[in-house]
mmCIF file with all atom_site columns, C-alpha atoms in Angstrom:
data_model
loop_
_atom_site.group_PDB
_atom_site.id
_atom_site.type_symbol
_atom_site.label_atom_id
_atom_site.label_alt_id
_atom_site.label_comp_id
_atom_site.label_asym_id
_atom_site.label_entity_id
_atom_site.label_seq_id
_atom_site.pdbx_PDB_ins_code
_atom_site.Cartn_x
_atom_site.Cartn_y
_atom_site.Cartn_z
_atom_site.occupancy
_atom_site.B_iso_or_equiv
_atom_site.pdbx_formal_charge
_atom_site.auth_seq_id
_atom_site.auth_comp_id
_atom_site.auth_asym_id
_atom_site.auth_atom_id
_atom_site.pdbx_PDB_model_num
ATOM 1   C CA . ARG I 1 1   ? 91.030  114.063 118.799 1.00 95.00 ? 3   ARG I CA 1
ATOM 2   C CA . LEU I 1 2   ? 90.532  117.179 121.109 1.00 96.00 ? 4   LEU I CA 1
ATOM 3   C CA . VAL I 1 3   ? 86.693  117.034 120.452 1.00 97.00 ? 5   VAL I CA 1
ATOM 4   C CA . SER I 1 4   ? 86.484  113.271 121.172 1.00 97.00 ? 6   SER I CA 1
ATOM 5   C CA . ALA I 1 5   ? 88.603  113.787 124.423 1.00 96.00 ? 7   ALA I CA 1
ATOM 6   C CA . GLY I 1 6   ? 86.324  116.564 125.392 1.00 97.00 ? 8   GLY I CA 1
ATOM 7   C CA . ILE I 1 7   ? 83.022  114.365 124.950 1.00 97.00 ? 9   ILE I CA 1
ATOM 8   C CA . ILE I 1 8   ? 84.795  111.410 126.811 1.00 97.00 ? 10  ILE I CA 1
ATOM 9   C CA . PHE I 1 9   ? 85.680  113.924 129.622 1.00 97.00 ? 11  PHE I CA 1
ATOM 10  C CA . GLY I 1 10  ? 82.383  115.252 129.510 1.00 97.00 ? 12  GLY I CA 1
ATOM 11  C CA . PHE I 1 11  ? 80.664  111.888 130.164 1.00 96.00 ? 13  PHE I CA 1
ATOM 12  C CA . ALA I 1 12  ? 83.323  111.078 132.769 1.00 96.00 ? 14  ALA I CA 1
ATOM 13  C CA . ALA I 1 13  ? 82.447  114.340 134.656 1.00 95.00 ? 15  ALA I CA 1
ATOM 14  C CA . LEU I 1 14  ? 78.895  113.499 134.569 1.00 94.00 ? 16  LEU I CA 1
ATOM 15  C CA . THR I 1 15  ? 79.903  110.463 136.589 1.00 91.00 ? 17  THR I CA 1
ATOM 16  C CA . LYS I 1 16  ? 82.518  112.141 138.670 1.00 88.00 ? 18  LYS I CA 1
ATOM 17  C CA . ALA I 1 17  ? 82.451  115.874 138.916 1.00 89.00 ? 19  ALA I CA 1
ATOM 18  C CA . GLN I 1 18  ? 86.127  116.247 139.767 1.00 88.00 ? 20  GLN I CA 1
ATOM 19  C CA . THR I 1 19  ? 86.854  115.202 136.131 1.00 92.00 ? 21  THR I CA 1
ATOM 20  C CA . LEU I 1 20  ? 86.160  118.881 135.109 1.00 94.00 ? 22  LEU I CA 1
ATOM 21  C CA . LEU I 1 21  ? 89.635  119.511 136.611 1.00 93.00 ? 23  LEU I CA 1
ATOM 22  C CA . LEU I 1 22  ? 91.488  116.833 134.896 1.00 94.00 ? 24  LEU I CA 1
ATOM 23  C CA . PRO I 1 23  ? 91.942  118.249 131.214 1.00 96.00 ? 25  PRO I CA 1
ATOM 24  C CA . ALA I 1 24  ? 93.232  121.551 132.874 1.00 95.00 ? 26  ALA I CA 1
ATOM 25  C CA . ALA I 1 25  ? 95.845  119.570 135.008 1.00 93.00 ? 27  ALA I CA 1
ATOM 26  C CA . LEU I 1 26  ? 96.982  117.576 132.044 1.00 90.00 ? 28  LEU I CA 1
ATOM 27  C CA . PHE I 1 27  ? 97.409  120.477 129.657 1.00 91.00 ? 29  PHE I CA 1
ATOM 28  C CA . ALA I 1 28  ? 99.487  122.194 132.551 1.00 90.00 ? 30  ALA I CA 1
ATOM 29  C CA . VAL I 1 29  ? 101.609 119.163 133.069 1.00 87.00 ? 31  VAL I CA 1
ATOM 30  C CA . TRP I 1 30  ? 102.209 118.850 129.363 1.00 86.00 ? 32  TRP I CA 1
ATOM 31  C CA . TRP I 1 31  ? 103.063 122.330 129.028 1.00 86.00 ? 33  TRP I CA 1
ATOM 32  C CA . VAL I 1 32  ? 105.403 122.262 131.827 1.00 86.00 ? 34  VAL I CA 1
ATOM 33  C CA . ILE I 1 33  ? 107.420 119.128 130.976 1.00 85.00 ? 35  ILE I CA 1
ATOM 34  C CA . SER I 1 34  ? 107.324 119.239 127.228 1.00 85.00 ? 36  SER I CA 1
ATOM 35  C CA . ARG I 1 35  ? 110.776 119.876 125.524 1.00 82.00 ? 37  ARG I CA 1
ATOM 36  C CA . PRO I 1 36  ? 110.933 122.036 123.568 1.00 86.00 ? 38  PRO I CA 1
ATOM 37  C CA . PRO I 1 37  ? 108.267 124.019 125.531 1.00 80.00 ? 39  PRO I CA 1
ATOM 38  C CA . LEU I 1 38  ? 104.972 124.028 124.001 1.00 84.00 ? 40  LEU I CA 1
ATOM 39  C CA . PRO I 1 39  ? 103.755 127.438 122.936 1.00 88.00 ? 41  PRO I CA 1
ATOM 40  C CA . PHE I 1 40  ? 101.417 128.891 125.508 1.00 86.00 ? 42  PHE I CA 1
ATOM 41  C CA . PHE I 1 41  ? 98.520  130.126 123.626 1.00 89.00 ? 43  PHE I CA 1
ATOM 42  C CA . PRO I 1 42  ? 98.005  127.368 121.217 1.00 89.00 ? 44  PRO I CA 1
ATOM 43  C CA . THR I 1 43  ? 98.008  125.032 124.422 1.00 88.00 ? 45  THR I CA 1
ATOM 44  C CA . ILE I 1 44  ? 95.408  127.111 125.803 1.00 92.00 ? 46  ILE I CA 1
ATOM 45  C CA . GLY I 1 45  ? 93.578  126.946 122.647 1.00 94.00 ? 47  GLY I CA 1
ATOM 46  C CA . ARG I 1 46  ? 93.523  123.001 122.518 1.00 94.00 ? 48  ARG I CA 1
ATOM 47  C CA . ALA I 1 47  ? 92.277  123.195 126.175 1.00 95.00 ? 49  ALA I CA 1
ATOM 48  C CA . ALA I 1 48  ? 89.499  125.427 125.095 1.00 96.00 ? 50  ALA I CA 1
ATOM 49  C CA . VAL I 1 49  ? 88.463  122.964 122.516 1.00 97.00 ? 51  VAL I CA 1
ATOM 50  C CA . VAL I 1 50  ? 88.420  120.171 124.972 1.00 97.00 ? 52  VAL I CA 1
ATOM 51  C CA . TYR I 1 51  ? 86.343  122.169 127.545 1.00 98.00 ? 53  TYR I CA 1
ATOM 52  C CA . ALA I 1 52  ? 84.043  123.419 124.793 1.00 98.00 ? 54  ALA I CA 1
ATOM 53  C CA . ALA I 1 53  ? 83.379  119.631 123.819 1.00 98.00 ? 55  ALA I CA 1
ATOM 54  C CA . MET I 1 54  ? 82.821  118.930 127.546 1.00 97.00 ? 56  MET I CA 1
ATOM 55  C CA . ALA I 1 55  ? 80.419  121.612 127.893 1.00 97.00 ? 57  ALA I CA 1
ATOM 56  C CA . ALA I 1 56  ? 78.384  120.316 124.756 1.00 97.00 ? 58  ALA I CA 1
ATOM 57  C CA . VAL I 1 57  ? 78.037  117.128 127.051 1.00 97.00 ? 59  VAL I CA 1
ATOM 58  C CA . ILE I 1 58  ? 77.361  118.817 130.355 1.00 97.00 ? 60  ILE I CA 1
ATOM 59  C CA . LEU I 1 59  ? 75.199  121.634 129.551 1.00 97.00 ? 61  LEU I CA 1
ATOM 60  C CA . PRO I 1 60  ? 72.121  119.670 128.876 1.00 97.00 ? 62  PRO I CA 1
ATOM 61  C CA . TRP I 1 61  ? 72.235  118.301 132.299 1.00 96.00 ? 63  TRP I CA 1
ATOM 62  C CA . THR I 1 62  ? 72.771  121.547 133.830 1.00 96.00 ? 64  THR I CA 1
ATOM 63  C CA . ALA I 1 63  ? 69.640  122.892 131.905 1.00 96.00 ? 65  ALA I CA 1
ATOM 64  C CA . ARG I 1 64  ? 67.771  119.866 133.365 1.00 95.00 ? 66  ARG I CA 1
ATOM 65  C CA . ASN I 1 65  ? 68.951  120.741 136.887 1.00 92.00 ? 67  ASN I CA 1
ATOM 66  C CA . TYR I 1 66  ? 67.843  124.301 136.436 1.00 93.00 ? 68  TYR I CA 1
ATOM 67  C CA . HIS I 1 67  ? 64.563  123.205 135.335 1.00 93.00 ? 69  HIS I CA 1
ATOM 68  C CA . VAL I 1 68  ? 64.000  120.761 138.203 1.00 90.00 ? 70  VAL I CA 1
ATOM 69  C CA . LEU I 1 69  ? 65.980  122.451 140.973 1.00 89.00 ? 71  LEU I CA 1
ATOM 70  C CA . GLY I 1 70  ? 65.300  126.079 139.976 1.00 87.00 ? 72  GLY I CA 1
ATOM 71  C CA . ASP I 1 71  ? 68.955  126.901 140.321 1.00 88.00 ? 73  ASP I CA 1
ATOM 72  C CA . ILE I 1 72  ? 72.116  126.796 138.216 1.00 90.00 ? 74  ILE I CA 1
ATOM 73  C CA . VAL I 1 73  ? 73.799  123.409 139.172 1.00 90.00 ? 75  VAL I CA 1
ATOM 74  C CA . LEU I 1 74  ? 76.428  122.356 136.949 1.00 89.00 ? 76  LEU I CA 1
ATOM 75  C CA . ILE I 1 75  ? 76.321  118.586 137.700 1.00 92.00 ? 77  ILE I CA 1
ATOM 76  C CA . SER I 1 76  ? 75.217  117.630 141.118 1.00 90.00 ? 78  SER I CA 1
ATOM 77  C CA . THR I 1 77  ? 74.331  118.952 144.507 1.00 88.00 ? 79  THR I CA 1
ATOM 78  C CA . ASN I 1 78  ? 76.589  116.339 146.495 1.00 86.00 ? 80  ASN I CA 1
ATOM 79  C CA . GLY I 1 79  ? 79.780  118.220 146.308 1.00 88.00 ? 81  GLY I CA 1
ATOM 80  C CA . GLY I 1 80  ? 79.192  120.246 149.465 1.00 88.00 ? 82  GLY I CA 1
ATOM 81  C CA . PRO I 1 81  ? 77.960  117.315 151.702 1.00 88.00 ? 83  PRO I CA 1
ATOM 82  C CA . THR I 1 82  ? 80.803  115.287 150.356 1.00 86.00 ? 84  THR I CA 1
ATOM 83  C CA . LEU I 1 83  ? 83.377  118.072 151.186 1.00 88.00 ? 85  LEU I CA 1
ATOM 84  C CA . LEU I 1 84  ? 81.901  118.520 154.603 1.00 89.00 ? 86  LEU I CA 1
ATOM 85  C CA . ALA I 1 85  ? 81.955  114.883 155.368 1.00 87.00 ? 87  ALA I CA 1
ATOM 86  C CA . GLY I 1 86  ? 85.666  114.741 154.852 1.00 87.00 ? 88  GLY I CA 1
ATOM 87  C CA . ASN I 1 87  ? 86.399  117.998 156.505 1.00 89.00 ? 89  ASN I CA 1
ATOM 88  C CA . ASN I 1 88  ? 85.007  118.561 159.946 1.00 87.00 ? 90  ASN I CA 1
ATOM 89  C CA . PRO I 1 89  ? 85.981  118.173 163.657 1.00 87.00 ? 91  PRO I CA 1
ATOM 90  C CA . THR I 1 90  ? 85.824  114.362 163.787 1.00 86.00 ? 92  THR I CA 1
ATOM 91  C CA . ALA I 1 91  ? 87.212  113.710 160.116 1.00 85.00 ? 93  ALA I CA 1
ATOM 92  C CA . ASN I 1 92  ? 89.976  110.944 160.111 1.00 82.00 ? 94  ASN I CA 1
ATOM 93  C CA . GLY I 1 93  ? 90.452  110.667 156.245 1.00 80.00 ? 95  GLY I CA 1
ATOM 94  C CA . ASP I 1 94  ? 87.316  108.802 155.565 1.00 77.00 ? 96  ASP I CA 1
ATOM 95  C CA . ASP I 1 95  ? 83.790  110.073 155.394 1.00 75.00 ? 97  ASP I CA 1
ATOM 96  C CA . ALA I 1 96  ? 82.475  111.333 158.983 1.00 74.00 ? 98  ALA I CA 1
ATOM 97  C CA . GLU I 1 97  ? 78.863  111.339 158.280 1.00 76.00 ? 99  GLU I CA 1
ATOM 98  C CA . ASP I 1 98  ? 78.084  111.300 162.110 1.00 78.00 ? 100 ASP I CA 1
ATOM 99  C CA . ASP I 1 99  ? 79.948  114.494 163.007 1.00 82.00 ? 101 ASP I CA 1
ATOM 100 C CA . PRO I 1 100 ? 77.659  117.062 164.544 1.00 83.00 ? 102 PRO I CA 1
ATOM 101 C CA . LEU I 1 101 ? 78.551  119.554 161.882 1.00 82.00 ? 103 LEU I CA 1
ATOM 102 C CA . VAL I 1 102 ? 77.449  117.284 159.023 1.00 83.00 ? 104 VAL I CA 1
ATOM 103 C CA . LYS I 1 103 ? 74.270  116.408 161.011 1.00 83.00 ? 105 LYS I CA 1
ATOM 104 C CA . ARG I 1 104 ? 73.407  120.093 160.806 1.00 83.00 ? 106 ARG I CA 1
ATOM 105 C CA . LEU I 1 105 ? 72.567  119.556 157.138 1.00 84.00 ? 107 LEU I CA 1
ATOM 106 C CA . PRO I 1 106 ? 69.003  119.366 156.181 1.00 81.00 ? 108 PRO I CA 1
ATOM 107 C CA . HIS I 1 107 ? 68.225  116.119 154.276 1.00 79.00 ? 109 HIS I CA 1
ATOM 108 C CA . ASP I 1 108 ? 65.305  117.641 152.426 1.00 79.00 ? 110 ASP I CA 1
ATOM 109 C CA . VAL I 1 109 ? 65.390  116.880 148.704 1.00 78.00 ? 111 VAL I CA 1
ATOM 110 C CA . THR I 1 110 ? 63.355  120.031 147.919 1.00 80.00 ? 112 THR I CA 1
ATOM 111 C CA . HIS I 1 111 ? 66.123  122.218 149.558 1.00 85.00 ? 113 HIS I CA 1
ATOM 112 C CA . GLN I 1 112 ? 69.144  120.352 148.262 1.00 89.00 ? 114 GLN I CA 1
ATOM 113 C CA . VAL I 1 113 ? 70.697  123.311 146.489 1.00 92.00 ? 115 VAL I CA 1
ATOM 114 C CA . ALA I 1 114 ? 70.641  125.369 149.818 1.00 90.00 ? 116 ALA I CA 1
ATOM 115 C CA . SER I 1 115 ? 71.735  122.301 151.782 1.00 90.00 ? 117 SER I CA 1
ATOM 116 C CA . ASP I 1 116 ? 74.786  121.834 149.203 1.00 91.00 ? 118 ASP I CA 1
ATOM 117 C CA . ARG I 1 117 ? 75.716  125.671 149.608 1.00 92.00 ? 119 ARG I CA 1
ATOM 118 C CA . LEU I 1 118 ? 75.545  125.402 153.475 1.00 92.00 ? 120 LEU I CA 1
ATOM 119 C CA . ALA I 1 119 ? 77.612  122.248 153.477 1.00 91.00 ? 121 ALA I CA 1
ATOM 120 C CA . THR I 1 120 ? 80.182  123.786 151.249 1.00 93.00 ? 122 THR I CA 1
ATOM 121 C CA . SER I 1 121 ? 80.150  126.896 153.361 1.00 94.00 ? 123 SER I CA 1
ATOM 122 C CA . LEU I 1 122 ? 80.644  124.828 156.726 1.00 93.00 ? 124 LEU I CA 1
ATOM 123 C CA . ALA I 1 123 ? 83.323  122.858 155.065 1.00 93.00 ? 125 ALA I CA 1
ATOM 124 C CA . VAL I 1 124 ? 85.374  125.835 153.776 1.00 95.00 ? 126 VAL I CA 1
ATOM 125 C CA . ASP I 1 125 ? 84.960  127.596 157.142 1.00 95.00 ? 127 ASP I CA 1
ATOM 126 C CA . TRP I 1 126 ? 86.387  124.468 158.953 1.00 93.00 ? 128 TRP I CA 1
ATOM 127 C CA . ILE I 1 127 ? 89.252  124.192 156.481 1.00 95.00 ? 129 ILE I CA 1
ATOM 128 C CA . ASN I 1 128 ? 90.217  127.742 156.792 1.00 96.00 ? 130 ASN I CA 1
ATOM 129 C CA . ASN I 1 129 ? 89.981  127.744 160.617 1.00 96.00 ? 131 ASN I CA 1
ATOM 130 C CA . HIS I 1 130 ? 91.856  124.239 160.870 1.00 94.00 ? 132 HIS I CA 1
ATOM 131 C CA . ARG I 1 131 ? 94.654  124.522 158.114 1.00 95.00 ? 133 ARG I CA 1
ATOM 132 C CA . LEU I 1 132 ? 97.116  122.235 159.963 1.00 95.00 ? 134 LEU I CA 1
ATOM 133 C CA . ALA I 1 133 ? 94.335  119.494 160.599 1.00 92.00 ? 135 ALA I CA 1
ATOM 134 C CA . PHE I 1 134 ? 93.172  119.784 157.008 1.00 93.00 ? 136 PHE I CA 1
ATOM 135 C CA . ALA I 1 135 ? 96.989  119.151 155.822 1.00 94.00 ? 137 ALA I CA 1
ATOM 136 C CA . VAL I 1 136 ? 97.183  116.323 158.049 1.00 92.00 ? 138 VAL I CA 1
ATOM 137 C CA . LEU I 1 137 ? 94.162  114.618 156.531 1.00 90.00 ? 139 LEU I CA 1
ATOM 138 C CA . ILE I 1 138 ? 95.371  114.780 152.986 1.00 90.00 ? 140 ILE I CA 1
ATOM 139 C CA . PRO I 1 139 ? 97.556  111.971 153.039 1.00 89.00 ? 141 PRO I CA 1
ATOM 140 C CA . ARG I 1 140 ? 94.905  109.912 154.734 1.00 87.00 ? 142 ARG I CA 1
ATOM 141 C CA . LYS I 1 141 ? 92.391  110.908 152.321 1.00 85.00 ? 143 LYS I CA 1
ATOM 142 C CA . ILE I 1 142 ? 94.708  109.884 149.390 1.00 80.00 ? 144 ILE I CA 1
ATOM 143 C CA . TRP I 1 143 ? 95.172  106.607 150.954 1.00 79.00 ? 145 TRP I CA 1
ATOM 144 C CA . ARG I 1 144 ? 91.518  106.162 151.410 1.00 77.00 ? 146 ARG I CA 1
ATOM 145 C CA . LEU I 1 145 ? 90.706  107.032 147.980 1.00 72.00 ? 147 LEU I CA 1
ATOM 146 C CA . TRP I 1 146 ? 93.093  104.786 146.221 1.00 68.00 ? 148 TRP I CA 1
ATOM 147 C CA . ALA I 1 147 ? 93.911  102.021 148.393 1.00 67.00 ? 149 ALA I CA 1
ATOM 148 C CA . PRO I 1 148 ? 90.293  100.350 148.871 1.00 64.00 ? 150 PRO I CA 1
ATOM 149 C CA . ASP I 1 149 ? 88.390  101.986 146.266 1.00 57.00 ? 151 ASP I CA 1
ATOM 150 C CA . GLY I 1 150 ? 89.308  99.558  143.541 1.00 53.00 ? 152 GLY I CA 1
ATOM 151 C CA . GLU I 1 151 ? 87.714  96.619  145.453 1.00 62.00 ? 153 GLU I CA 1
ATOM 152 C CA . ALA I 1 152 ? 84.222  95.425  146.562 1.00 73.00 ? 154 ALA I CA 1
ATOM 153 C CA . GLU I 1 153 ? 84.976  92.815  149.215 1.00 74.00 ? 155 GLU I CA 1
ATOM 154 C CA . TRP I 1 154 ? 83.219  94.938  151.774 1.00 72.00 ? 156 TRP I CA 1
ATOM 155 C CA . CYS I 1 155 ? 79.851  94.607  149.804 1.00 75.00 ? 157 CYS I CA 1
ATOM 156 C CA . TYR I 1 156 ? 80.277  90.858  150.145 1.00 78.00 ? 158 TYR I CA 1
ATOM 157 C CA . GLN I 1 157 ? 81.127  91.096  153.814 1.00 76.00 ? 159 GLN I CA 1
ATOM 158 C CA . LEU I 1 158 ? 77.791  93.041  154.508 1.00 77.00 ? 160 LEU I CA 1
ATOM 159 C CA . GLY I 1 159 ? 75.465  91.265  152.112 1.00 80.00 ? 161 GLY I CA 1
ATOM 160 C CA . TYR I 1 160 ? 76.626  87.610  151.369 1.00 84.00 ? 162 TYR I CA 1
ATOM 161 C CA . ARG I 1 161 ? 75.877  85.021  153.849 1.00 86.00 ? 163 ARG I CA 1
ATOM 162 C CA . GLY I 1 162 ? 78.446  82.649  152.590 1.00 87.00 ? 164 GLY I CA 1
ATOM 163 C CA . TYR I 1 163 ? 81.204  85.263  152.816 1.00 86.00 ? 165 TYR I CA 1
ATOM 164 C CA . SER I 1 164 ? 82.707  83.691  156.094 1.00 87.00 ? 166 SER I CA 1
ATOM 165 C CA . GLN I 1 165 ? 83.036  80.408  154.327 1.00 92.00 ? 167 GLN I CA 1
ATOM 166 C CA . TYR I 1 166 ? 84.719  81.744  151.229 1.00 89.00 ? 168 TYR I CA 1
ATOM 167 C CA . TRP I 1 167 ? 86.557  84.665  152.565 1.00 88.00 ? 169 TRP I CA 1
ATOM 168 C CA . PRO I 1 168 ? 89.990  83.469  151.321 1.00 91.00 ? 170 PRO I CA 1
ATOM 169 C CA . ILE I 1 169 ? 88.700  83.444  147.763 1.00 90.00 ? 171 ILE I CA 1
ATOM 170 C CA . PHE I 1 170 ? 87.356  86.884  148.277 1.00 86.00 ? 172 PHE I CA 1
ATOM 171 C CA . ARG I 1 171 ? 90.684  88.358  149.795 1.00 85.00 ? 173 ARG I CA 1
ATOM 172 C CA . ALA I 1 172 ? 92.669  86.667  146.924 1.00 89.00 ? 174 ALA I CA 1
ATOM 173 C CA . VAL I 1 173 ? 90.447  88.311  144.218 1.00 87.00 ? 175 VAL I CA 1
ATOM 174 C CA . ARG I 1 174 ? 90.739  91.560  146.268 1.00 84.00 ? 176 ARG I CA 1
ATOM 175 C CA . ALA I 1 175 ? 94.675  91.240  146.353 1.00 85.00 ? 177 ALA I CA 1
ATOM 176 C CA . ILE I 1 176 ? 94.647  90.571  142.488 1.00 88.00 ? 178 ILE I CA 1
ATOM 177 C CA . ASN I 1 177 ? 92.285  93.542  141.890 1.00 85.00 ? 179 ASN I CA 1
ATOM 178 C CA . GLN I 1 178 ? 94.399  95.753  143.922 1.00 83.00 ? 180 GLN I CA 1
ATOM 179 C CA . VAL I 1 179 ? 97.590  94.851  142.174 1.00 88.00 ? 181 VAL I CA 1
ATOM 180 C CA . TYR I 1 180 ? 95.877  95.407  138.690 1.00 87.00 ? 182 TYR I CA 1
ATOM 181 C CA . TYR I 1 181 ? 94.393  98.811  139.949 1.00 82.00 ? 183 TYR I CA 1
ATOM 182 C CA . SER I 1 182 ? 97.787  99.832  141.222 1.00 83.00 ? 184 SER I CA 1
ATOM 183 C CA . GLY I 1 183 ? 99.509  99.003  137.975 1.00 89.00 ? 185 GLY I CA 1
ATOM 184 C CA . LEU I 1 184 ? 96.666  101.010 135.957 1.00 87.00 ? 186 LEU I CA 1
ATOM 185 C CA . MET I 1 185 ? 97.649  104.048 138.205 1.00 83.00 ? 187 MET I CA 1
ATOM 186 C CA . VAL I 1 186 ? 101.433 103.515 137.603 1.00 90.00 ? 188 VAL I CA 1
ATOM 187 C CA . LEU I 1 187 ? 100.811 103.203 133.812 1.00 93.00 ? 189 LEU I CA 1
ATOM 188 C CA . PHE I 1 188 ? 98.425  106.425 133.893 1.00 87.00 ? 190 PHE I CA 1
ATOM 189 C CA . LEU I 1 189 ? 101.228 108.343 135.563 1.00 85.00 ? 191 LEU I CA 1
ATOM 190 C CA . LEU I 1 190 ? 103.774 107.181 133.115 1.00 90.00 ? 192 LEU I CA 1
ATOM 191 C CA . SER I 1 191 ? 101.557 107.991 130.174 1.00 88.00 ? 193 SER I CA 1
ATOM 192 C CA . ILE I 1 192 ? 101.593 111.722 131.150 1.00 81.00 ? 194 ILE I CA 1
ATOM 193 C CA . LEU I 1 193 ? 105.255 111.610 130.443 1.00 79.00 ? 195 LEU I CA 1
ATOM 194 C CA . ILE I 1 194 ? 104.879 109.676 127.266 1.00 81.00 ? 196 ILE I CA 1
#
């Protein structure tokens, strides 16, 4: 089961790199809330098995990145620009792609590794120099991540000519989807306890 979980988490990480942190977080929560307490070293061993299986899925992609990009890139080079788009002087909880700090990034495919590192550096510097502003953005980012992320109505608003005629239907489907999506999140949180 641990190997299967690691393989699934590995494929999930190729889709959303933040998934790399999820197994560690889950093992930490299980270790803290389990009664009687789980033995520490066997728990770490189980986590190591999951991460080894994840590595078996992710490392071929990392090797491909090294071959293509000439540098070690675990999964992708969009982490830095994404971090910077959400952490800059005009950040408001959503991506601030038009911020002057973000516009400093070169959008040259051949230098994407350097651009990723520059973006990470700029974002970390901004966070370190604006800790209160960063903390204030966290609830907005959480809202922005979870509230509209499970719906696609905006795609239809932008690209479907008949949207204005059928907007009540789209809005109803969006509401149903958000209730379903929220239910999944609640069940996920409950599953940690179970």
